[in-house]
Coordinates of C-alpha atoms and ligand atoms in Angstrom, one line a residue:
Chain A
X280 CA 1.0 42.9 18.5
X281 CA 3.6 40.7 20.2
X282 CA 5.3 37.9 18.3
X283 CA 3.6 35.2 20.4
X284 CA 0.1 36.5 19.8
X285 CA 0.9 36.9 16.1
X286 CA 2.0 33.3 15.7
X287 CA -1.0 32.0 17.6
X288 CA -3.1 34.0 15.2
X289 CA -1.3 32.3 12.3
X290 CA -2.1 28.8 13.7
X291 CA -5.7 29.6 14.3
X292 CA -6.2 31.4 11.0
X293 CA -4.6 28.5 9.2
X294 CA -6.9 26.0 11.0
X295 CA -9.9 28.1 10.0
X296 CA -8.9 28.2 6.3
X297 CA -8.4 24.4 6.3
X298 CA -11.7 23.7 8.1
X299 CA -13.5 25.9 5.7
X300 CA -11.8 24.5 2.6
X301 CA -10.2 27.8 1.6
X302 CA -7.1 26.2 0.2
X303 CA -6.0 28.9 -2.2
X304 CA -5.9 31.3 0.7
X305 CA -4.1 28.7 2.8
X306 CA -1.4 28.5 0.1
X307 CA -0.7 32.2 0.7
X308 CA 0.4 31.3 4.2
X309 CA 3.2 29.0 2.8
X310 CA 6.7 30.1 2.1
X311 CA 7.9 29.3 -1.5
X312 CA 10.6 27.0 -0.2
X313 CA 8.2 25.2 2.3
X314 CA 9.0 21.6 3.2
X315 CA 5.9 19.8 4.5
X316 CA 6.4 16.3 5.8
X317 CA 4.5 13.6 7.5
X318 CA 6.9 10.7 8.3
X319 CA 5.7 7.1 8.7
X320 CA 5.6 6.3 12.4
X321 CA 6.4 2.7 13.5
X322 CA 6.3 0.9 16.8
X323 CA 9.8 0.8 18.2
X324 CA 11.3 -0.1 21.6
X325 CA 12.3 2.8 23.8
X326 CA 15.8 3.7 22.7
X327 CA 18.8 4.4 25.0
X328 CA 18.1 8.1 24.4
X329 CA 14.8 7.8 26.1
X330 CA 11.6 9.4 25.0
X331 CA 9.3 8.1 22.3
X332 CA 10.6 6.9 19.0
X333 CA 9.5 5.3 15.8
X334 CA 9.7 8.3 13.5
X335 CA 11.0 6.8 10.2
X336 CA 13.1 9.1 8.1
X337 CA 13.1 6.8 5.1
X338 CA 9.4 6.9 4.3
X339 CA 6.6 9.4 4.6
X340 CA 2.9 9.7 4.2
X341 CA 3.5 13.2 2.7
X342 CA 6.7 14.8 1.6
X343 CA 5.7 18.0 -0.1
X344 CA 7.1 21.2 -1.5
X345 CA 5.1 24.3 -2.6
X346 CA 4.6 22.9 -6.1
X347 CA 3.2 19.6 -5.0
X348 CA 0.9 21.2 -2.4
X349 CA -0.4 23.6 -5.0
X350 CA -1.0 20.5 -7.2
X351 CA -3.1 18.9 -4.5
X352 CA -5.1 22.1 -4.1
X353 CA -5.6 22.4 -7.9
X354 CA -6.8 18.8 -7.9
X355 CA -9.4 19.6 -5.3
X356 CA -10.6 22.3 -7.6
X357 CA -11.1 20.1 -10.6
X358 CA -14.6 18.9 -9.4
X359 CA -13.4 15.2 -9.8
X360 CA -11.5 14.8 -6.6
X361 CA -13.8 12.2 -5.1
X362 CA -11.8 11.7 -1.9
X363 CA -12.9 15.2 -0.8
X364 CA -15.8 15.8 -3.0
X365 CA -18.2 16.1 -1.3
X366 CA -15.8 17.6 1.2
X367 CA -15.4 16.0 4.7
X368 CA -16.4 18.1 7.6
X369 CA -13.0 18.7 9.2
X370 CA -12.1 20.4 12.4
X371 CA -8.5 21.2 13.4
X372 CA -8.1 21.4 17.1
X373 CA -4.8 23.2 17.8
X374 CA -3.5 23.1 21.4
X375 CA -0.4 23.1 23.6
X376 CA 1.3 25.7 21.5
X377 CA 5.0 26.1 22.3
X378 CA 6.7 29.1 20.6
X379 CA 10.5 29.1 20.4
X380 CA 12.9 32.0 20.4
X381 CA 13.3 34.0 17.1
X382 CA 16.5 33.3 15.2
X383 CA 17.9 35.1 12.3
X384 CA 18.4 33.2 9.1
X385 CA 19.5 34.3 5.6
X386 CA 15.9 34.1 4.5
X387 CA 14.5 36.1 7.4
X388 CA 13.7 35.7 11.1
X389 CA 12.4 32.2 11.9
X390 CA 10.6 30.8 14.9
X391 CA 10.0 27.2 15.8
X392 CA 6.4 26.5 16.8
X393 CA 5.2 23.3 18.2
X394 CA 1.6 22.4 18.6
X395 CA -0.7 19.5 19.2
X396 CA -3.2 18.7 16.6
X397 CA -6.4 16.7 16.6
X398 CA -8.3 16.4 13.3
X399 CA -11.9 15.3 13.4
X400 CA -13.2 14.1 10.0
X401 CA -16.8 13.2 9.2
X402 CA -17.9 12.2 5.7
X403 CA -21.2 11.9 4.0
X404 CA -24.2 11.3 6.3
X405 CA -22.4 8.6 8.3
X406 CA -22.8 8.7 12.1
X407 CA -19.1 7.7 12.6
X408 CA -16.0 9.8 12.2
X409 CA -12.2 9.4 12.3
X410 CA -9.7 11.2 14.5
X411 CA -6.0 11.8 13.8
X412 CA -3.8 13.0 16.5
X413 CA -0.3 14.5 16.0
X414 CA 2.3 16.9 17.0
X415 CA 3.3 19.6 14.5
X416 CA 6.8 20.9 14.5
X417 CA 6.7 24.1 12.4
X418 CA 9.1 26.7 11.3
X419 CA 7.4 30.1 10.7
X420 CA 9.3 32.8 9.0
X421 CA 8.7 36.5 9.1
X422 CA 8.5 37.7 5.5
X423 CA 7.3 40.8 3.8
X424 CA 3.6 40.7 4.1
X425 CA 3.6 38.6 7.3
X426 CA 4.4 35.2 8.7
X427 CA 4.8 32.2 6.3
X428 CA 5.0 28.5 7.1
X429 CA 8.6 27.5 6.0
X430 CA 8.6 24.0 7.4
X431 CA 6.3 21.5 9.0
X432 CA 6.9 18.0 10.3
X433 CA 3.8 16.2 11.5
X434 CA 4.6 13.5 14.1
X435 CA 1.6 11.2 13.9
X436 CA 0.4 9.3 16.9
X437 CA -0.7 6.3 14.8
X438 CA 1.5 3.7 13.2
X439 CA -1.4 2.3 11.1
X440 CA -3.6 5.1 10.0
X441 CA -7.2 4.7 11.1
X442 CA -8.6 6.6 8.1
X443 CA -8.9 5.6 4.5
X444 CA -6.8 8.3 3.0
X445 CA -5.0 11.5 3.7
X446 CA -6.9 13.7 1.3
X447 CA -6.6 16.8 3.6
X448 CA -3.9 18.9 5.1
X449 CA -2.5 18.8 8.6
Chain B
X123 CA -15.6 -27.3 -11.7
X124 CA -16.6 -28.9 -8.4
X125 CA -20.1 -28.3 -7.2
X126 CA -20.7 -26.9 -3.8
X127 CA -20.3 -29.6 -1.2
X128 CA -20.1 -30.1 2.6
X129 CA -18.3 -28.0 5.1
X130 CA -20.2 -24.8 4.5
X131 CA -23.6 -23.8 5.9
X132 CA -26.6 -24.2 3.6
X133 CA -26.9 -20.5 3.4
X134 CA -23.4 -20.0 2.3
X135 CA -23.6 -23.1 0.0
X136 CA -26.5 -21.5 -1.8
X137 CA -24.6 -18.2 -2.1
X138 CA -21.6 -19.9 -3.6
X139 CA -23.7 -21.8 -6.0
X140 CA -25.1 -18.5 -7.2
X141 CA -21.5 -17.2 -7.7
X142 CA -20.5 -20.3 -9.5
X143 CA -23.5 -20.2 -11.9
X144 CA -23.0 -16.5 -12.7
X145 CA -19.3 -16.2 -13.2
X146 CA -19.0 -17.5 -16.8
X147 CA -21.8 -15.1 -17.8
X148 CA -19.9 -12.3 -16.0
X149 CA -22.4 -12.0 -13.2
X150 CA -21.1 -11.6 -9.6
X151 CA -23.4 -11.1 -6.6
X152 CA -22.5 -8.0 -4.6
X153 CA -22.5 -9.9 -1.3
X154 CA -19.1 -11.3 -2.0
X155 CA -17.7 -7.9 -1.0
X156 CA -19.0 -7.9 2.5
X157 CA -20.2 -11.1 4.2
X158 CA -19.1 -12.4 7.6
X159 CA -19.7 -16.0 6.8
X160 CA -17.9 -15.8 3.5
X161 CA -15.0 -14.1 5.2
X162 CA -14.6 -17.0 7.7
X163 CA -14.5 -19.4 4.8
X164 CA -11.9 -17.2 3.0
X165 CA -9.7 -17.3 6.1
X166 CA -9.9 -21.1 6.2
X167 CA -9.8 -22.0 2.5
X168 CA -7.8 -19.2 0.9
X169 CA -5.5 -17.4 3.3
X170 CA -4.6 -20.5 5.3
X171 CA -3.4 -22.3 2.1
X172 CA -2.0 -19.5 -0.1
X173 CA 1.4 -18.0 -0.6
X174 CA 1.2 -14.6 1.1
X175 CA 3.7 -11.8 0.6
X176 CA 5.5 -11.0 3.8
X177 CA 8.5 -8.7 3.0
X178 CA 11.2 -7.8 0.6
X179 CA 14.7 -9.0 1.4
X180 CA 16.0 -5.4 1.1
X181 CA 14.0 -4.6 4.3
X182 CA 16.3 -6.9 6.3
X183 CA 19.7 -6.8 4.5
X184 CA 21.9 -7.5 7.6
X185 CA 22.1 -10.4 10.1
X186 CA 19.6 -9.6 12.9
X187 CA 17.4 -7.3 10.8
X188 CA 13.8 -8.0 11.3
X189 CA 10.3 -6.7 10.4
X190 CA 7.0 -7.8 11.9
X191 CA 4.4 -9.0 9.4
X192 CA 1.1 -10.8 9.3
X193 CA -0.7 -13.7 7.6
X194 CA -4.3 -13.2 8.7
X195 CA -3.9 -12.3 12.3
X196 CA -0.8 -14.4 12.8
X197 CA 2.2 -12.2 13.7
X198 CA 5.6 -13.3 12.2
X199 CA 9.0 -12.0 12.9
X200 CA 10.6 -12.0 9.5
X201 CA 14.2 -12.1 10.4
X202 CA 17.6 -12.7 8.9
X203 CA 19.6 -14.9 11.2
X204 CA 23.4 -14.6 11.9
X205 CA 23.7 -17.4 9.3
X206 CA 22.2 -15.1 6.7
X207 CA 19.1 -17.2 6.4
X208 CA 15.7 -15.5 6.2
X209 CA 13.0 -17.0 8.5
X210 CA 9.5 -16.1 9.6
X211 CA 9.0 -17.0 13.2
X212 CA 5.6 -17.0 14.9
X213 CA 5.7 -14.1 17.4
X214 CA 4.5 -16.3 20.2
X215 CA 6.5 -17.5 23.2
X216 CA 6.5 -21.3 23.6
X217 CA 6.0 -21.0 27.3
X218 CA 2.7 -19.1 27.7
X219 CA 2.2 -17.5 24.3
X220 CA 3.3 -13.9 24.9
X221 CA 4.7 -11.8 22.0
X222 CA 8.5 -11.8 22.1
X223 CA 9.1 -9.1 19.5
X224 CA 8.6 -5.6 20.9
X225 CA 8.9 -3.5 17.7
X226 CA 7.7 -3.4 14.1
X227 CA 11.3 -3.4 12.8
X228 CA 14.8 -3.3 14.0
X229 CA 17.9 -5.4 14.5
X230 CA 18.2 -8.0 17.3
X231 CA 20.4 -11.0 18.0
X232 CA 17.8 -12.2 20.5
X233 CA 14.2 -12.0 21.3
X234 CA 13.4 -12.1 25.0
X235 CA 10.0 -12.7 26.3
X236 CA 8.8 -10.0 28.8
X237 CA 6.5 -12.5 30.6
X238 CA 9.0 -15.0 32.2
X239 CA 12.1 -14.2 30.3
X240 CA 12.6 -17.1 27.9
X241 CA 15.1 -16.0 25.4
X242 CA 15.4 -17.0 21.7
X243 CA 18.2 -16.5 19.2
X244 CA 17.2 -14.7 16.0
X245 CA 17.1 -18.1 14.3
X246 CA 14.3 -19.2 16.7
X247 CA 16.3 -21.4 19.0
X248 CA 15.5 -21.2 22.7
X249 CA 18.7 -20.5 24.5
X250 CA 17.8 -19.0 27.8
X251 CA 15.2 -20.1 30.5
X252 CA 15.4 -18.3 33.8
X253 CA 15.9 -20.7 36.7
X254 CA 15.9 -23.5 34.2
X255 CA 17.1 -26.3 36.5
X256 CA 15.0 -25.3 39.5
X257 CA 11.9 -24.7 37.5
X258 CA 12.0 -27.4 34.8
X259 CA 14.4 -29.9 36.1
X260 CA 17.4 -31.6 34.4
X261 CA 15.3 -33.3 31.7
X262 CA 14.2 -30.1 30.0
X263 CA 15.3 -30.0 26.4
X264 CA 15.4 -26.4 25.1
X265 CA 15.8 -27.7 21.5
X266 CA 12.2 -28.7 21.6
X267 CA 10.9 -25.3 22.6
X268 CA 12.1 -22.9 19.9
X269 CA 9.9 -20.3 18.2
X270 CA 7.7 -21.9 15.5
X271 CA 8.6 -21.0 12.0
X272 CA 5.8 -20.4 9.5
X273 CA 5.0 -23.8 7.9
X274 CA 6.4 -22.7 4.5
X275 CA 8.7 -19.9 3.5
X276 CA 10.2 -19.2 0.1
X277 CA 11.9 -16.3 -1.7
X278 CA 11.5 -15.3 -5.3
X279 CA 13.9 -12.6 -6.5
X280 CA 14.0 -10.9 -3.1
X281 CA 10.2 -11.3 -2.5
X282 CA 9.6 -13.3 0.7
X283 CA 6.4 -15.3 0.8
X284 CA 5.0 -17.5 3.5
X285 CA 2.3 -20.2 3.6
X286 CA 0.4 -21.6 6.5
X287 CA -0.2 -24.9 4.8
X288 CA 2.7 -27.4 5.1
X289 CA 1.2 -29.3 2.2
X290 CA 1.0 -26.3 -0.1
X291 CA 2.6 -26.6 -3.5
X292 CA 6.0 -24.8 -3.9
X293 CA 6.1 -21.1 -4.6
X294 CA 7.4 -21.7 -8.1
X295 CA 4.5 -23.9 -9.0
X296 CA 2.1 -21.5 -7.3
X297 CA 3.4 -18.6 -9.4
X298 CA 3.5 -20.6 -12.7
X299 CA 3.6 -18.4 -15.8
X300 CA 3.0 -15.2 -14.0
X301 CA 6.7 -15.3 -13.2
X302 CA 7.4 -13.9 -16.7
X303 CA 5.5 -10.8 -15.8
X304 CA 6.9 -10.5 -12.3
X305 CA 10.4 -10.7 -13.8
X306 CA 9.6 -7.6 -15.9
X307 CA 10.1 -5.8 -12.6
X308 CA 12.4 -8.1 -10.5
X309 CA 14.9 -8.5 -13.3
X310 CA 14.8 -5.1 -14.8
X311 CA 18.2 -4.5 -13.3
X312 CA 20.9 -7.1 -12.4
X313 CA 21.2 -5.4 -9.0
X314 CA 17.5 -6.1 -8.2
X315 CA 15.1 -3.9 -6.2
X316 CA 15.3 -2.2 -2.8
X317 CA 12.5 -0.7 -0.7
X318 CA 12.5 3.0 -0.1
X319 CA 11.7 2.7 3.6
X320 CA 9.1 0.8 5.6
X321 CA 5.5 0.4 4.3
X322 CA 2.8 2.9 4.8
X323 CA -0.1 1.2 6.6
X324 CA -3.7 2.3 6.7
X325 CA -7.2 0.9 7.2
X326 CA -9.9 1.0 4.6
X327 CA -13.5 -0.3 5.1
X328 CA -13.6 -2.4 2.0
X329 CA -13.0 -5.9 0.8
X330 CA -9.6 -7.2 -0.2
X331 CA -11.0 -8.5 -3.5
X332 CA -12.4 -5.2 -4.5
X333 CA -9.1 -3.4 -3.8
X334 CA -7.2 -6.1 -5.7
X335 CA -9.5 -6.0 -8.6
X336 CA -8.5 -2.4 -9.3
X337 CA -4.9 -3.6 -9.8
X338 CA -5.8 -6.9 -11.4
X339 CA -8.2 -6.0 -14.2
X340 CA -10.0 -2.7 -13.7
X341 CA -8.3 -0.3 -16.1
X342 CA -11.8 0.9 -17.0
X343 CA -12.1 2.9 -13.7
X344 CA -9.3 5.2 -14.5
X345 CA -11.5 7.2 -16.9
X346 CA -13.7 8.4 -14.1
X347 CA -12.1 7.7 -10.8
X348 CA -8.9 9.4 -11.8
X349 CA -10.3 12.1 -14.0
X350 CA -8.9 14.8 -11.7
X351 CA -5.4 13.7 -12.7
X352 CA -6.3 13.8 -16.4
X353 CA -7.7 17.3 -16.0
X354 CA -4.4 18.3 -14.3
X355 CA -2.3 16.9 -17.2
X356 CA -0.7 14.2 -14.9
X357 CA -2.4 11.2 -16.6
X358 CA -2.2 11.1 -20.4
X359 CA -4.6 13.4 -22.2
X360 CA -6.5 10.5 -23.8
X361 CA -8.9 9.6 -21.0
X362 CA -8.9 6.0 -22.3
X363 CA -5.1 5.8 -21.8
X364 CA -5.3 2.6 -19.7
X365 CA -7.2 0.8 -22.4
X366 CA -4.3 0.6 -24.8
X367 CA -2.7 -2.5 -23.6
X368 CA -2.9 -6.2 -23.1
X369 CA -4.7 -7.9 -20.3
X370 CA -3.2 -11.3 -19.5
X371 CA -4.4 -14.0 -17.0
X372 CA -2.9 -17.3 -16.0
X373 CA -5.7 -19.9 -16.1
X374 CA -5.9 -22.1 -13.0
X375 CA -3.8 -19.8 -11.0
X376 CA -5.9 -16.7 -10.6
X377 CA -3.0 -14.4 -11.3
X378 CA -3.0 -11.6 -13.9
X379 CA -1.2 -8.7 -15.4
X380 CA -1.9 -5.6 -17.3
X381 CA 0.7 -4.3 -19.7
X382 CA -0.1 -0.9 -21.1
X383 CA 1.7 1.0 -23.8
X384 CA 1.4 4.6 -25.1
X385 CA -2.0 5.8 -26.3
X386 CA -2.0 6.1 -30.2
X387 CA -0.3 9.4 -31.2
X388 CA 0.8 10.2 -27.6
X389 CA 4.4 11.0 -27.0
X390 CA 5.5 9.0 -24.0
X391 CA 9.0 7.8 -23.5
X392 CA 9.6 4.0 -23.9
X393 CA 10.5 1.7 -21.0
X394 CA 8.4 3.6 -18.4
X395 CA 10.7 6.6 -18.9
X396 CA 13.6 5.0 -17.0
X397 CA 17.0 6.6 -17.7
X398 CA 18.8 5.3 -20.8
X399 CA 21.5 3.6 -18.7
X400 CA 18.9 1.5 -17.0
X401 CA 17.4 0.5 -20.3
X402 CA 20.9 -0.6 -21.4
X403 CA 21.3 -2.7 -18.3
X404 CA 17.8 -4.3 -18.8
X405 CA 18.9 -5.5 -22.2
X406 CA 21.2 -8.1 -20.6
X407 CA 19.5 -8.7 -17.3
X408 CA 16.1 -9.8 -18.6
X409 CA 16.0 -13.6 -19.0
X410 CA 14.5 -13.5 -22.5
X411 CA 14.6 -11.2 -25.4
X412 CA 10.7 -11.2 -25.5
X413 CA 10.7 -9.8 -22.0
X414 CA 13.1 -7.0 -23.0
X415 CA 11.1 -6.1 -26.1
X416 CA 7.9 -6.1 -24.1
X417 CA 9.4 -4.0 -21.4
X418 CA 10.6 -1.4 -24.0
X419 CA 7.0 -0.9 -25.1
X420 CA 5.6 -0.6 -21.6
X421 CA 4.4 2.6 -19.9
X422 CA 2.2 1.0 -17.2
X423 CA 2.6 -2.4 -15.7
X424 CA 0.5 -4.1 -13.1
X425 CA 0.8 -7.6 -11.7
X426 CA -1.5 -9.3 -9.2
X427 CA -0.7 -12.5 -7.5
X428 CA -3.5 -14.6 -6.2
X429 CA -4.7 -14.0 -3.5
X430 CA -3.7 -10.6 -2.2
X431 CA -0.5 -9.1 -3.6
X432 CA -0.2 -6.5 -6.4
X433 CA 2.4 -4.2 -7.8
X434 CA 1.9 -1.2 -9.9
X435 CA 4.6 0.4 -12.0
X436 CA 3.3 3.4 -14.0
X437 CA 5.1 6.2 -15.8
X438 CA 4.6 9.5 -13.9
X439 CA 5.6 13.1 -13.4
X440 CA 6.6 13.9 -9.8
X441 CA 4.3 16.9 -10.0
X442 CA 2.1 18.8 -12.5
X443 CA 4.9 21.3 -13.3
X444 CA 7.7 18.8 -13.9
X445 CA 9.0 18.6 -17.4
X446 CA 9.5 14.9 -18.3
X447 CA 8.5 11.8 -16.5
X448 CA 9.8 9.5 -13.7
X449 CA 8.2 6.1 -13.2
X450 CA 7.3 4.7 -9.8
X451 CA 6.9 1.2 -8.3
X452 CA 4.7 0.2 -5.5
X453 CA 4.2 -3.2 -3.9
X454 CA 0.9 -3.9 -2.2
X455 CA -0.5 -6.3 0.3
X456 CA -4.3 -6.2 0.6
X457 CA -4.4 -7.5 4.1
X458 CA -7.8 -8.8 5.2
X459 CA -8.8 -7.7 8.7
X460 CA -12.5 -8.7 8.7
X461 CA -15.6 -8.6 6.5
X462 CA -15.5 -5.3 4.7
X463 CA -12.3 -4.2 6.3
X464 CA -8.7 -4.3 5.1
X465 CA -5.3 -2.9 6.0
X466 CA -3.2 -1.8 3.1
X467 CA 0.6 -2.3 3.3
X468 CA 2.2 -0.2 0.6
X469 CA 5.9 0.0 -0.2
X470 CA 7.8 2.1 -2.7
X471 CA 10.7 0.3 -4.4
X472 CA 13.4 1.2 -6.9
X473 CA 16.3 -0.6 -8.7
X474 CA 19.2 -0.7 -6.3
X475 CA 21.6 0.6 -8.9
X476 CA 19.4 3.5 -10.1
X477 CA 21.0 6.9 -9.9
X478 CA 20.4 8.8 -6.6
X479 CA 18.5 11.7 -8.3
X480 CA 16.2 9.1 -9.8
X481 CA 15.6 7.4 -6.4
X482 CA 14.6 10.7 -4.9
X483 CA 12.3 11.6 -7.9
X484 CA 10.6 8.2 -7.9
X485 CA 10.0 8.4 -4.2
X486 CA 8.2 11.7 -4.7
X487 CA 6.3 10.3 -7.7
X488 CA 5.1 7.5 -5.4
X489 CA 4.2 9.7 -2.5
X490 CA 2.2 12.2 -4.5
X491 CA 0.2 9.7 -6.6
X492 CA -0.1 6.4 -4.6
X493 CA -0.1 5.3 -1.0
X494 CA -2.0 6.8 1.9
X495 CA -2.0 10.3 0.6
X496 CA -1.6 9.6 -3.1
X497 CA -3.8 11.7 -5.4
X498 CA -4.8 8.6 -7.4
X499 CA -5.3 6.3 -4.5
X500 CA -7.3 8.7 -2.4
X501 CA -10.1 8.4 -4.8
X502 CA -9.9 4.6 -5.1
X503 CA -10.2 4.1 -1.3
X504 CA -13.1 6.6 -1.1
X505 CA -15.0 4.6 -3.8
X506 CA -14.1 1.1 -2.5
X507 CA -15.5 1.9 0.9
X508 CA -18.9 2.8 -0.5
X509 CA -19.1 -0.3 -2.7
X510 CA -18.3 -2.5 0.4
X511 CA -21.0 -0.7 2.4
X512 CA -23.6 -1.3 -0.3
X513 CA -22.6 -4.9 -0.6
X514 CA -23.7 -5.5 3.0
X515 CA -27.2 -3.9 2.6
X516 CA -30.3 -6.0 2.5
X517 CA -31.4 -5.2 -1.1
X518 CA -28.0 -4.3 -2.4
X519 CA -26.2 -7.5 -1.5
X520 CA -28.5 -9.4 -3.8
X521 CA -27.6 -7.4 -6.9
X522 CA -25.7 -9.1 -9.6
X523 CA -22.8 -6.9 -10.6
X524 CA -21.6 -6.6 -14.2
X525 CA -18.4 -8.5 -15.0
X526 CA -19.3 -8.9 -18.6
X527 CA -16.8 -6.6 -20.1
X528 CA -14.8 -8.3 -22.9
X529 CA -16.8 -11.5 -22.8
X530 CA -16.8 -11.6 -26.6
X531 CA -13.1 -10.9 -27.0
X532 CA -10.8 -13.5 -28.6
X533 CA -7.3 -14.1 -27.2
X534 CA -4.5 -12.2 -28.9
X535 CA -2.4 -14.9 -30.8
X536 CA 0.5 -12.5 -31.3
X537 CA 1.2 -11.7 -27.7
X538 CA 4.8 -12.9 -26.9
X539 CA 4.3 -13.7 -23.3
X540 CA 2.6 -16.7 -21.6
X541 CA -0.9 -16.8 -20.3
X542 CA -4.2 -15.9 -22.1
X543 CA -3.8 -12.4 -23.4
X544 CA -6.4 -10.0 -24.8
X545 CA -5.3 -7.1 -27.0
X546 CA -7.7 -4.7 -25.3
X547 CA -7.3 -3.9 -21.6
X548 CA -10.9 -2.9 -21.1
X549 CA -12.1 -6.4 -20.1
X550 CA -12.9 -8.2 -16.9
X551 CA -11.2 -11.3 -18.1
X552 CA -8.6 -11.3 -15.3
X553 CA -11.3 -10.9 -12.7
X554 CA -13.4 -13.8 -14.1
X555 CA -10.3 -15.9 -14.0
X556 CA -9.6 -14.8 -10.4
X557 CA -13.1 -15.8 -9.4
X558 CA -12.8 -19.2 -11.0
X559 CA -9.7 -19.9 -8.9
X560 CA -11.3 -18.3 -5.8
X561 CA -14.3 -20.6 -6.1
X562 CA -12.1 -23.6 -6.7
X563 CA -10.2 -22.9 -3.4
X564 CA -13.3 -22.1 -1.4
X565 CA -14.9 -25.3 -2.5
X566 CA -12.0 -27.7 -2.1
Ligands
FES232 S1 5.2 -16.5 28.2 FE1 7.2 -16.2 27.5 S2 8.4 -16.8 29.1 FE2 6.5 -17.2 29.9
FE2_233 FE1 -7.3 3.5 -9.3

């Protein structure tokens, strides 16, 4: 299977695991040195460099490593994680996938993968829902046993989050 | 206490009477957490007359630095001028009322209105009007058309507060004796505090009083709401860990604090687990010996200022595998957006002179446990939103909620700090005190 198709499969598989709440399996997709970050986004003027801005390096909504992600998963398994118990109905829509060129690193061959993400979240029997829209900038690494997510930065499209917590994964 | 009088509808008047009658017996009607008419009255009587937290000085350290903040829906540019003075300027052009500040934060010597181009210095002075002579003639006096400052602005130990009421009492009087507890954090180090970046902001469908209550008096909820963290070994093993402390309120002011120590027999480091060097610095930077001794016995500290500011400073581990503990500090504004709807502004802070490794660890402690994704706070916001929903239902809104915890407690005569202290943190005393003040303002 070619590299592009393999990476697309990774993204779709990951979305399936997250939507189905199979978090232990999701953890197996992560590299041990994974860095998983969601920076705070703020409204800024268009800078001289052009493009959009407002990604604040100093503060995050999530700044995780493997241990802390595993902790969040373990918490969901305690039976007392009310924020996601009962679980939300989540749907990860992954689109506009852009796959970079492979590059060798001391830890293995890595590829940058960018994708657009729309997360639909519905809780309880309420008729309303929340949406979160973002771009994900991933680094996927070819390791023994398959591709692993080695880095993810989630560029949110909201400055003020329209949802009451981030009790799920992007 | 004043009885309900004019200025409110008879419906709301009856409701407030009910609140007034119940509060000393610890009975609070559920409707206070989601009622449109009450919210309008809160805007007028509470938020238009109270000292509201805007920003921390460390967010705008240099001349020209600014952040955009709100009191109710009024936008303010909180900006340090070239003269070093901090101001809060209403973000509304004096010509036709357009916003002149185009970002949430940044550095600017000027704010130029995008509508017709009036330009203001970062101290608020109007200095540029396109085609001034042709358009407004020679008699136009720019000095009269500067940006409007917030009616009152005061700073306490780096904390910038604003007040919409020009007649309001000064900040120092407003704070009163809660200052002693605020200083446990603001004066822990002679260097003071700094923010670790801009605030996280998110919306929760709940009432500001309900969110605030958690940080003002509800240590009882930790047992159940945060049980997942007890199971994971993050919170102390003794599920009643938040009970072992003093709950203190400042009568007449509405403020309160919870000062929690180690559960009996538990091995938790003193002084929140701050590094020894910081403990040493605290010894001389605290204004009084009592504050130092109290701080040394503290593991969790919360302070809530009436009406809608809280901070939380618990001992923590950055994750479940970490050996040892690192405390974290968060400042909160429970910003009211509407009935049953708030925006949370949440900052992480640390002592300016803390070691770099500590700053990094404390940032992680914050992110993993509090804030928008925090594993403690996630469950709080989930629960708050259901309470506020029920509080607006036809039958549910009439329910009297139970605020009777600790009604029989006697104040602790040995507590070294000011205010009325109880030696058991499982009490609603702070909340009953809050409601007395709340009613007093609503009715005056
Ligand atoms: S509204 Fe600002 S210049 Fe006209
Ligand atoms: Fe809580």
